[in-house]
Short mmCIF file of C-alpha atoms in Angstrom, two decimals:
data_model
loop_
_atom_site.label_atom_id
_atom_site.label_comp_id
_atom_site.label_asym_id
_atom_site.label_seq_id
_atom_site.Cartn_x
_atom_site.Cartn_y
_atom_site.Cartn_z
CA UNK L 1 -6.05 26.55 59.31
CA UNK L 2 -3.99 28.31 56.63
CA UNK L 3 -5.98 30.20 54.01
CA UNK L 4 -6.12 28.85 50.48
CA UNK L 5 -7.38 32.09 49.02
CA UNK L 6 -4.00 33.37 47.91
CA UNK L 7 -4.47 32.14 44.32
CA UNK L 8 -8.23 31.64 43.90
CA UNK L 9 -11.40 31.96 45.82
CA UNK L 10 -12.75 28.78 44.32
CA UNK L 11 -13.27 25.87 46.73
CA UNK L 12 -10.80 23.03 46.83
CA UNK L 13 -12.24 19.53 46.86
CA UNK L 14 -10.27 16.58 48.19
CA UNK L 15 -11.37 13.05 47.19
CA UNK L 16 -10.00 10.58 49.76
CA UNK L 17 -9.94 6.79 50.30
CA UNK L 18 -9.60 6.00 46.57
CA UNK L 19 -7.30 4.41 44.04
CA UNK L 20 -6.44 6.88 41.25
CA UNK L 21 -5.43 5.79 37.74
CA UNK L 22 -2.31 7.84 37.14
CA UNK L 23 0.87 7.01 35.14
CA UNK L 24 -0.68 3.73 34.00
CA UNK L 25 -1.10 2.52 37.60
CA UNK L 26 -3.84 2.54 40.23
CA UNK L 27 -2.33 4.51 43.07
CA UNK L 28 -3.58 5.03 46.64
CA UNK L 29 -3.62 8.78 46.63
CA UNK L 30 -6.05 11.55 47.15
CA UNK L 31 -7.42 13.55 44.20
CA UNK L 32 -7.45 17.35 44.61
CA UNK L 33 -9.71 19.48 42.36
CA UNK L 34 -10.22 23.24 41.88
CA UNK L 35 -11.94 25.25 39.20
CA UNK L 36 -12.47 22.18 37.06
CA UNK L 37 -8.80 21.12 37.01
CA UNK L 38 -6.74 18.48 38.83
CA UNK L 39 -4.51 20.15 41.41
CA UNK L 40 -0.95 19.27 42.47
CA UNK L 41 -1.27 19.02 46.28
CA UNK L 42 2.45 19.72 46.82
CA UNK L 43 2.17 23.08 45.09
CA UNK L 44 -1.00 23.75 47.11
CA UNK L 45 0.69 23.02 50.41
CA UNK L 46 4.06 24.63 49.83
CA UNK L 47 3.27 27.51 47.48
CA UNK L 48 -0.16 28.49 48.66
CA UNK L 49 -0.20 27.08 52.17
CA UNK L 50 -3.67 25.90 51.22
CA UNK L 51 -5.95 23.03 52.28
CA UNK L 52 -9.22 21.47 51.23
CA UNK L 53 -12.56 23.23 51.70
CA UNK L 54 -14.53 20.05 51.03
CA UNK L 55 -13.49 16.45 51.70
CA UNK L 56 -15.29 13.47 50.08
CA UNK L 57 -14.78 9.85 51.19
CA UNK L 58 -14.78 7.66 48.06
CA UNK L 59 -15.09 4.44 50.13
CA UNK L 60 -12.39 2.59 48.28
CA UNK L 61 -13.60 3.36 44.70
CA UNK L 62 -11.40 3.49 41.64
CA UNK L 63 -11.06 7.01 40.20
CA UNK L 64 -10.34 6.97 36.44
CA UNK L 65 -10.46 9.47 33.63
CA UNK L 66 -13.78 9.90 31.93
CA UNK L 67 -14.39 7.76 28.84
CA UNK L 68 -14.18 9.29 25.39
CA UNK L 69 -16.26 7.72 22.64
CA UNK L 70 -14.98 8.70 19.16
CA UNK L 71 -17.58 6.67 17.25
CA UNK L 72 -21.19 6.87 18.36
CA UNK L 73 -24.01 7.10 15.79
CA UNK L 74 -26.78 7.88 18.27
CA UNK L 75 -28.73 6.13 20.98
CA UNK L 76 -31.89 6.31 23.08
CA UNK L 77 -34.06 6.80 20.00
CA UNK L 78 -31.82 9.49 18.48
CA UNK L 79 -30.05 9.02 15.13
CA UNK L 80 -27.26 11.61 14.35
CA UNK L 81 -27.55 10.78 10.59
CA UNK L 82 -31.15 11.95 10.36
CA UNK L 83 -31.75 15.64 9.72
CA UNK L 84 -34.54 16.94 11.97
CA UNK L 85 -35.63 20.33 13.12
CA UNK L 86 -34.97 19.35 16.74
CA UNK L 87 -31.57 17.78 16.05
CA UNK L 88 -30.03 19.77 18.91
CA UNK L 89 -32.47 18.36 21.46
CA UNK L 90 -31.52 14.83 20.24
CA UNK L 91 -27.84 15.39 20.62
CA UNK L 92 -28.50 16.88 24.03
CA UNK L 93 -30.51 13.79 25.08
CA UNK L 94 -27.73 11.40 24.07
CA UNK L 95 -25.03 13.52 25.76
CA UNK L 96 -27.09 13.45 28.95
CA UNK L 97 -27.85 9.71 28.85
CA UNK L 98 -24.27 8.54 28.23
CA UNK L 99 -23.06 10.16 31.45
CA UNK L 100 -24.38 7.11 33.35
CA UNK L 101 -22.08 4.90 31.19
CA UNK L 102 -18.98 6.97 32.08
CA UNK L 103 -18.67 8.90 28.75
CA UNK L 104 -17.59 12.50 29.47
CA UNK L 105 -16.72 13.48 25.84
CA UNK L 106 -17.72 12.10 22.45
CA UNK L 107 -17.71 12.51 18.71
CA UNK L 108 -21.21 12.30 17.25
CA UNK L 109 -20.87 10.12 14.18
CA UNK L 110 -22.68 10.27 10.86
CA UNK L 111 -22.82 7.27 8.56
CA UNK L 112 -22.96 7.62 4.74
CA UNK L 113 -25.72 10.14 3.95
CA UNK L 114 -26.82 12.39 1.02
CA UNK L 115 -25.13 15.85 0.96
CA UNK L 116 -28.36 17.50 2.09
CA UNK L 117 -28.15 15.67 5.40
CA UNK L 118 -24.57 16.81 6.03
CA UNK L 119 -25.49 20.37 5.08
CA UNK L 120 -28.40 20.41 7.50
CA UNK L 121 -26.85 18.43 10.43
CA UNK L 122 -23.23 19.61 10.63
CA UNK L 123 -24.09 23.31 11.29
CA UNK L 124 -26.15 22.07 14.30
CA UNK L 125 -23.15 20.25 15.88
CA UNK L 126 -21.09 22.58 18.01
CA UNK L 127 -18.00 21.73 19.92
CA UNK L 128 -18.67 22.34 23.58
CA UNK L 129 -17.57 21.42 27.07
CA UNK L 130 -19.42 18.92 29.07
CA UNK L 131 -21.32 19.55 32.34
CA UNK L 132 -24.55 18.74 34.11
CA UNK L 133 -26.24 19.13 30.71
CA UNK L 134 -24.22 16.19 29.35
CA UNK L 135 -20.97 14.92 27.91
CA UNK L 136 -18.74 17.29 25.98
CA UNK L 137 -18.77 17.31 22.15
CA UNK L 138 -15.30 17.06 20.64
CA UNK L 139 -16.45 17.42 16.99
CA UNK L 140 -18.17 15.17 14.42
CA UNK L 141 -16.89 11.85 13.02
CA UNK L 142 -17.96 11.47 9.38
CA UNK L 143 -17.90 7.79 8.49
CA UNK L 144 -18.32 7.88 4.70
CA UNK L 145 -19.49 8.44 2.01
CA UNK L 146 -16.02 8.08 0.55
CA UNK L 147 -15.80 4.33 1.15
CA UNK L 148 -15.72 1.00 -0.74
CA UNK L 149 -18.85 -0.49 -2.22
CA UNK L 150 -17.50 -3.99 -1.47
CA UNK L 151 -17.10 -3.19 2.22
CA UNK L 152 -19.99 -0.75 2.67
CA UNK L 153 -21.45 -2.80 5.55
CA UNK L 154 -24.60 -1.07 6.77
CA UNK L 155 -23.97 2.05 4.61
CA UNK L 156 -26.48 2.69 1.71
CA UNK L 157 -24.72 2.07 -1.56
CA UNK L 158 -26.52 4.73 -3.64
CA UNK L 159 -25.05 7.52 -1.43
CA UNK L 160 -21.41 6.35 -1.73
CA UNK L 161 -19.11 8.76 -3.54
CA UNK L 162 -15.57 8.86 -5.01
CA UNK L 163 -12.81 11.51 -5.30
CA UNK L 164 -12.14 11.06 -9.01
CA UNK L 165 -13.27 14.45 -10.27
CA UNK L 166 -12.26 17.13 -7.78
CA UNK L 167 -10.64 15.25 -4.84
CA UNK L 168 -10.72 17.53 -1.78
CA UNK L 169 -13.26 19.89 -3.45
CA UNK L 170 -15.61 16.88 -3.78
CA UNK L 171 -15.32 16.26 -0.06
CA UNK L 172 -15.95 19.93 0.78
CA UNK L 173 -18.98 20.07 -1.50
CA UNK L 174 -20.38 16.88 0.04
CA UNK L 175 -19.98 17.95 3.65
CA UNK L 176 -20.57 21.62 3.17
CA UNK L 177 -18.28 22.61 6.04
CA UNK L 178 -15.46 21.06 8.08
CA UNK L 179 -15.76 23.59 10.96
CA UNK L 180 -16.92 21.05 13.54
CA UNK L 181 -15.37 17.92 11.97
CA UNK L 182 -12.82 15.93 14.02
CA UNK L 183 -12.58 12.57 12.21
CA UNK L 184 -13.21 11.42 8.63
CA UNK L 185 -13.37 7.70 7.76
CA UNK L 186 -12.46 6.90 4.18
CA UNK L 187 -11.19 4.10 1.98
CA UNK L 188 -7.55 4.76 1.11
CA UNK L 189 -7.58 2.68 -2.12
CA UNK L 190 -9.73 5.31 -3.78
CA UNK L 191 -8.10 7.41 -6.57
CA UNK L 192 -6.73 10.71 -5.25
CA UNK L 193 -7.29 9.74 -1.66
CA UNK L 194 -3.69 10.65 -0.83
CA UNK L 195 -4.21 14.34 -1.53
CA UNK L 196 -7.45 14.30 0.45
CA UNK L 197 -5.77 12.69 3.42
CA UNK L 198 -2.97 15.33 3.28
CA UNK L 199 -5.50 18.19 3.18
CA UNK L 200 -7.51 16.84 6.05
CA UNK L 201 -4.41 16.17 8.18
CA UNK L 202 -3.18 19.69 7.42
CA UNK L 203 -6.41 21.05 8.87
CA UNK L 204 -5.92 18.97 12.08
CA UNK L 205 -8.66 16.49 11.15
CA UNK L 206 -7.98 12.91 12.08
CA UNK L 207 -8.16 10.60 9.03
CA UNK L 208 -9.34 7.07 9.72
CA UNK L 209 -9.11 4.14 7.31
CA UNK L 210 -12.22 1.85 7.11
CA UNK L 211 -14.93 0.35 4.97
CA UNK L 212 -12.18 -0.54 2.63
CA UNK L 213 -10.62 -3.23 0.44
CA UNK L 214 -7.13 -1.61 0.72
CA UNK L 215 -4.05 -3.83 0.74
CA UNK L 216 -1.25 -3.22 3.23
CA UNK L 217 0.89 -1.02 0.98
CA UNK L 218 -2.17 1.25 0.24
CA UNK L 219 -2.84 1.46 3.97
CA UNK L 220 0.86 2.27 4.72
CA UNK L 221 0.85 4.96 2.06
CA UNK L 222 -2.24 6.52 3.70
CA UNK L 223 -0.48 6.60 7.08
CA UNK L 224 2.60 8.15 5.46
CA UNK L 225 0.28 10.91 4.17
CA UNK L 226 -1.20 11.51 7.55
CA UNK L 227 -3.86 8.91 8.44
CA UNK L 228 -3.69 7.88 12.13
CA UNK L 229 -6.70 5.75 12.86
CA UNK L 230 -8.44 2.52 11.73
CA UNK L 231 -12.25 2.44 11.95
CA UNK L 232 -13.56 -0.62 13.83
CA UNK L 233 -10.67 -3.01 13.16
CA UNK L 234 -11.60 -6.30 11.41
CA UNK L 235 -15.09 -5.04 10.57
CA UNK L 236 -15.73 -3.82 6.95
CA UNK L 237 -12.25 -4.51 5.66
CA UNK L 238 -10.43 -7.37 3.97
CA UNK L 239 -9.87 -10.31 6.34
CA UNK L 240 -6.30 -10.88 7.51
CA UNK L 241 -4.28 -12.89 4.95
CA UNK L 242 -0.73 -13.98 5.56
CA UNK L 243 0.58 -12.82 2.23
CA UNK L 244 -1.17 -9.42 2.38
CA UNK L 245 -2.63 -8.62 5.77
CA UNK L 246 -4.46 -5.49 4.48
CA UNK L 247 -5.29 -2.69 6.83
CA UNK L 248 -4.97 -5.09 9.79
CA UNK L 249 -1.24 -5.29 8.96
CA UNK L 250 -0.74 -1.69 10.08
CA UNK L 251 -0.69 -2.95 13.68
CA UNK L 252 2.76 -4.47 13.13
CA UNK L 253 3.97 -2.53 10.11
CA UNK L 254 7.56 -1.37 9.99
CA UNK L 255 6.67 1.42 7.57
CA UNK L 256 4.95 3.73 10.05
CA UNK L 257 6.78 7.10 10.14
CA UNK L 258 9.04 7.61 13.16
CA UNK L 259 7.26 9.14 16.11
CA UNK L 260 3.82 8.33 14.77
CA UNK L 261 1.41 5.81 16.32
CA UNK L 262 -1.47 4.25 14.48
CA UNK L 263 -4.59 3.83 16.60
CA UNK L 264 -7.41 1.43 15.87
CA UNK L 265 -11.04 1.30 17.08
CA UNK L 266 -12.50 -1.91 18.47
CA UNK L 267 -16.19 -2.62 19.12
CA UNK L 268 -15.70 -4.80 22.22
CA UNK L 269 -19.31 -5.94 22.55
CA UNK L 270 -18.86 -9.74 22.12
CA UNK L 271 -20.70 -9.53 18.80
CA UNK L 272 -18.62 -7.57 16.30
CA UNK L 273 -15.23 -9.12 17.19
CA UNK L 274 -14.57 -12.64 18.49
CA UNK L 275 -12.70 -12.47 21.85
CA UNK L 276 -9.73 -14.29 20.16
CA UNK L 277 -9.51 -11.54 17.52
CA UNK L 278 -9.70 -8.92 20.29
CA UNK L 279 -6.78 -10.64 22.02
CA UNK L 280 -4.73 -10.87 18.84
CA UNK L 281 -5.08 -7.15 18.15
CA UNK L 282 -4.40 -6.19 21.76
CA UNK L 283 -1.29 -8.30 22.04
CA UNK L 284 0.03 -7.08 18.64
CA UNK L 285 -0.41 -3.35 19.38
CA UNK L 286 -1.71 -2.63 22.92
CA UNK L 287 -0.94 1.11 22.91
CA UNK L 288 -3.06 1.79 19.80
CA UNK L 289 -6.32 0.15 20.93
CA UNK L 290 -9.25 2.55 21.26
CA UNK L 291 -12.59 1.23 22.52
CA UNK L 292 -15.57 2.60 20.59
CA UNK L 293 -19.25 1.74 21.01
CA UNK L 294 -20.33 2.35 17.34
CA UNK L 295 -23.68 2.69 19.09
CA UNK L 296 -26.85 3.26 17.06
CA UNK L 297 -30.32 4.66 17.76
CA UNK L 298 -31.35 1.48 19.53
CA UNK L 299 -28.81 1.67 22.32
CA UNK L 300 -30.81 1.96 25.52
CA UNK L 301 -34.05 0.88 23.81
CA UNK L 302 -36.04 -2.36 23.66
CA UNK L 303 -35.39 -4.84 20.80
CA UNK L 304 -37.23 -4.14 17.52
CA UNK L 305 -36.95 -1.91 14.48
CA UNK L 306 -35.01 1.33 14.59
CA UNK L 307 -33.06 3.47 12.07
CA UNK L 308 -29.41 3.98 11.12
CA UNK L 309 -29.23 6.95 8.81
CA UNK L 310 -31.31 6.12 5.75
CA UNK L 311 -31.85 2.47 6.62
CA UNK L 312 -34.02 0.36 8.94
CA UNK L 313 -32.19 -1.88 11.42
CA UNK L 314 -33.44 -4.70 13.62
CA UNK L 315 -32.21 -5.25 17.19
CA UNK L 316 -32.20 -8.76 18.55
CA UNK L 317 -30.45 -8.87 21.91
CA UNK L 318 -26.98 -7.37 21.37
CA UNK L 319 -27.20 -8.10 17.63
CA UNK L 320 -28.19 -5.31 15.26
CA UNK L 321 -28.79 -6.04 11.57
CA UNK L 322 -29.94 -4.19 8.49
CA UNK L 323 -33.60 -5.21 8.40
CA UNK L 324 -34.18 -8.42 6.45
CA UNK L 325 -30.41 -9.29 6.27
CA UNK L 326 -27.63 -10.63 8.47
CA UNK L 327 -25.46 -7.53 7.89
CA UNK L 328 -24.29 -6.13 11.21
CA UNK L 329 -25.13 -2.44 11.64
CA UNK L 330 -23.47 -0.83 14.58
CA UNK L 331 -23.88 -1.78 18.18
CA UNK L 332 -26.20 -1.27 21.12
CA UNK L 333 -23.46 -1.78 23.71
CA UNK L 334 -22.58 1.03 26.11
CA UNK L 335 -19.01 2.12 26.74
CA UNK L 336 -18.80 0.73 30.24
CA UNK L 337 -20.00 -2.64 28.96
CA UNK L 338 -17.26 -2.54 26.24
CA UNK L 339 -14.59 -1.77 28.91
CA UNK L 340 -15.73 -4.73 31.05
CA UNK L 341 -15.93 -7.11 28.05
CA UNK L 342 -12.47 -6.00 26.86
CA UNK L 343 -10.91 -6.67 30.26
CA UNK L 344 -12.64 -10.06 30.54
CA UNK L 345 -11.84 -11.20 27.02
CA UNK L 346 -8.18 -10.20 27.02
CA UNK L 347 -7.31 -10.73 30.67
CA UNK L 348 -5.61 -7.28 30.60
CA UNK L 349 -5.13 -5.18 33.72
CA UNK L 350 -7.84 -2.89 34.99
CA UNK L 351 -5.55 0.02 34.11
CA UNK L 352 -5.16 -1.14 30.54
CA UNK L 353 -8.91 -1.55 30.07
CA UNK L 354 -9.67 1.90 31.45
CA UNK L 355 -6.95 3.63 29.37
CA UNK L 356 -8.31 2.08 26.15
CA UNK L 357 -11.48 4.14 26.68
CA UNK L 358 -9.80 7.30 27.96
CA UNK L 359 -6.06 7.87 27.43
CA UNK L 360 -5.87 6.30 23.95
CA UNK L 361 -8.77 8.20 22.38
CA UNK L 362 -7.37 11.44 23.90
CA UNK L 363 -4.00 10.68 22.36
CA UNK L 364 -5.61 9.91 18.99
CA UNK L 365 -7.29 13.37 19.04
CA UNK L 366 -4.16 15.09 20.41
CA UNK L 367 -5.99 16.30 23.60
CA UNK L 368 -4.10 14.13 26.13
CA UNK L 369 -2.65 17.26 27.81
CA UNK L 370 -6.16 18.03 29.09
CA UNK L 371 -8.32 14.94 28.85
CA UNK L 372 -7.87 11.15 29.16
CA UNK L 373 -5.56 11.39 32.20
CA UNK L 374 -5.67 12.59 35.80
CA UNK L 375 -2.39 14.41 35.51
CA UNK L 376 -2.04 17.75 37.36
CA UNK L 377 -3.65 20.68 35.48
CA UNK L 378 -5.72 18.38 33.29
CA UNK L 379 -9.56 18.67 33.13
CA UNK L 380 -11.22 17.10 36.13
CA UNK L 381 -13.35 14.75 34.02
CA UNK L 382 -13.36 11.45 35.95
CA UNK L 383 -15.35 8.47 37.08
CA UNK L 384 -15.78 6.59 40.32
CA UNK L 385 -16.00 2.86 39.61
CA UNK L 386 -16.20 -0.28 41.75
CA UNK L 387 -13.81 -3.20 41.38
CA UNK L 388 -16.10 -4.74 38.78
CA UNK L 389 -15.71 -1.56 36.66
CA UNK L 390 -19.32 -0.53 37.07
CA UNK L 391 -19.69 3.29 37.07
CA UNK L 392 -20.81 4.69 40.42
CA UNK L 393 -20.52 8.40 39.66
CA UNK L 394 -19.43 10.71 36.74
CA UNK L 395 -17.74 14.07 37.21
CA UNK L 396 -17.05 16.70 34.56
CA UNK L 397 -14.83 19.69 35.43
CA UNK L 398 -14.85 18.49 39.00
CA UNK L 399 -18.63 18.64 39.28
CA UNK L 400 -20.83 15.56 39.86
CA UNK L 401 -23.05 15.13 36.83
CA UNK L 402 -24.40 11.63 37.43
CA UNK L 403 -24.53 9.23 40.41
CA UNK L 404 -25.83 5.72 40.93
CA UNK L 405 -28.82 6.37 43.25
CA UNK L 406 -28.37 3.17 45.17
CA UNK L 407 -24.82 3.96 46.11
CA UNK L 408 -25.82 5.59 49.40
CA UNK L 409 -22.90 7.98 49.54
#
């Protein structure tokens, strides 16, 4: 057997008998992995005269890129918006637990909080690669406090803030640091929001529009200044109106700058968005749809009372409300559940459902050259799933980090 040691001593693993999601299609091919990256087998054969050191039979499974959750507030008893001395152990617990739901990277999300919470929590969030310890952290998503009182949803009103005095300096003073921040959700109708959006975009931070009463022209202006995302479409924004469709109108706007795509998050849990609304959004702008869980502390826990930042929430089945009200407050759905519900509700292809949780969030964050696909040289973060889209195993950098015990492989 020819040696494969000419380039690297690292073992080459070949996954066989599988259907790989590549170039928007499930393809009957083998997946080759070395040193945490997807290998091009042709280069391996012809340039290195190499072969596999380890061969794994996937028994007909689907292999898809790992899921990326860009809006997750916590889970399993952990709340990212609560400053604690053991915050790091909390984030470690969530990153470990979401592996079983196919999430290989995520953006821990903080809801509207007092400045002291941002100042204490943000320095404890560090961007890191995933592995057996848990899913990778891509940076924080700060949802608020620069949002609309009218559409605050589950956010505590007395911590909401405006930009009127110092614009970007107000934001910096509130958060303390932007070192680990990847996404900021704000309401674009606020005074001086345009300069804040420009400053954030200049720093490579994704600006998302949400918790807002913006009309369509205000939303379009925000996109022209650099906003690229909509936080949980339909939730916490003006309802669609035919004379002024508001932020929802961005899905079919003809005023989006050339070469720019607007992405939008959807909580596909069967609670936050009626299946008909999910279908409307998907058919209007399929390439912008990003599945998010918007999961809160209670994900993975029994029904009852839990927290969301500074507030108490009640979980009743898949419904989560601010205690004593009927105001929805995040979700307890897992990402794999959202993918299955999305596919069922829209009738879309398996490929489309999987890409809404992998390729699209990677494109939103500008990391599609290394995550969200199974292209050659990209990170070997991938899932094995059955035909019902239930996760059988999760891999990060080519290493198995979770497996369904009953699989018997």
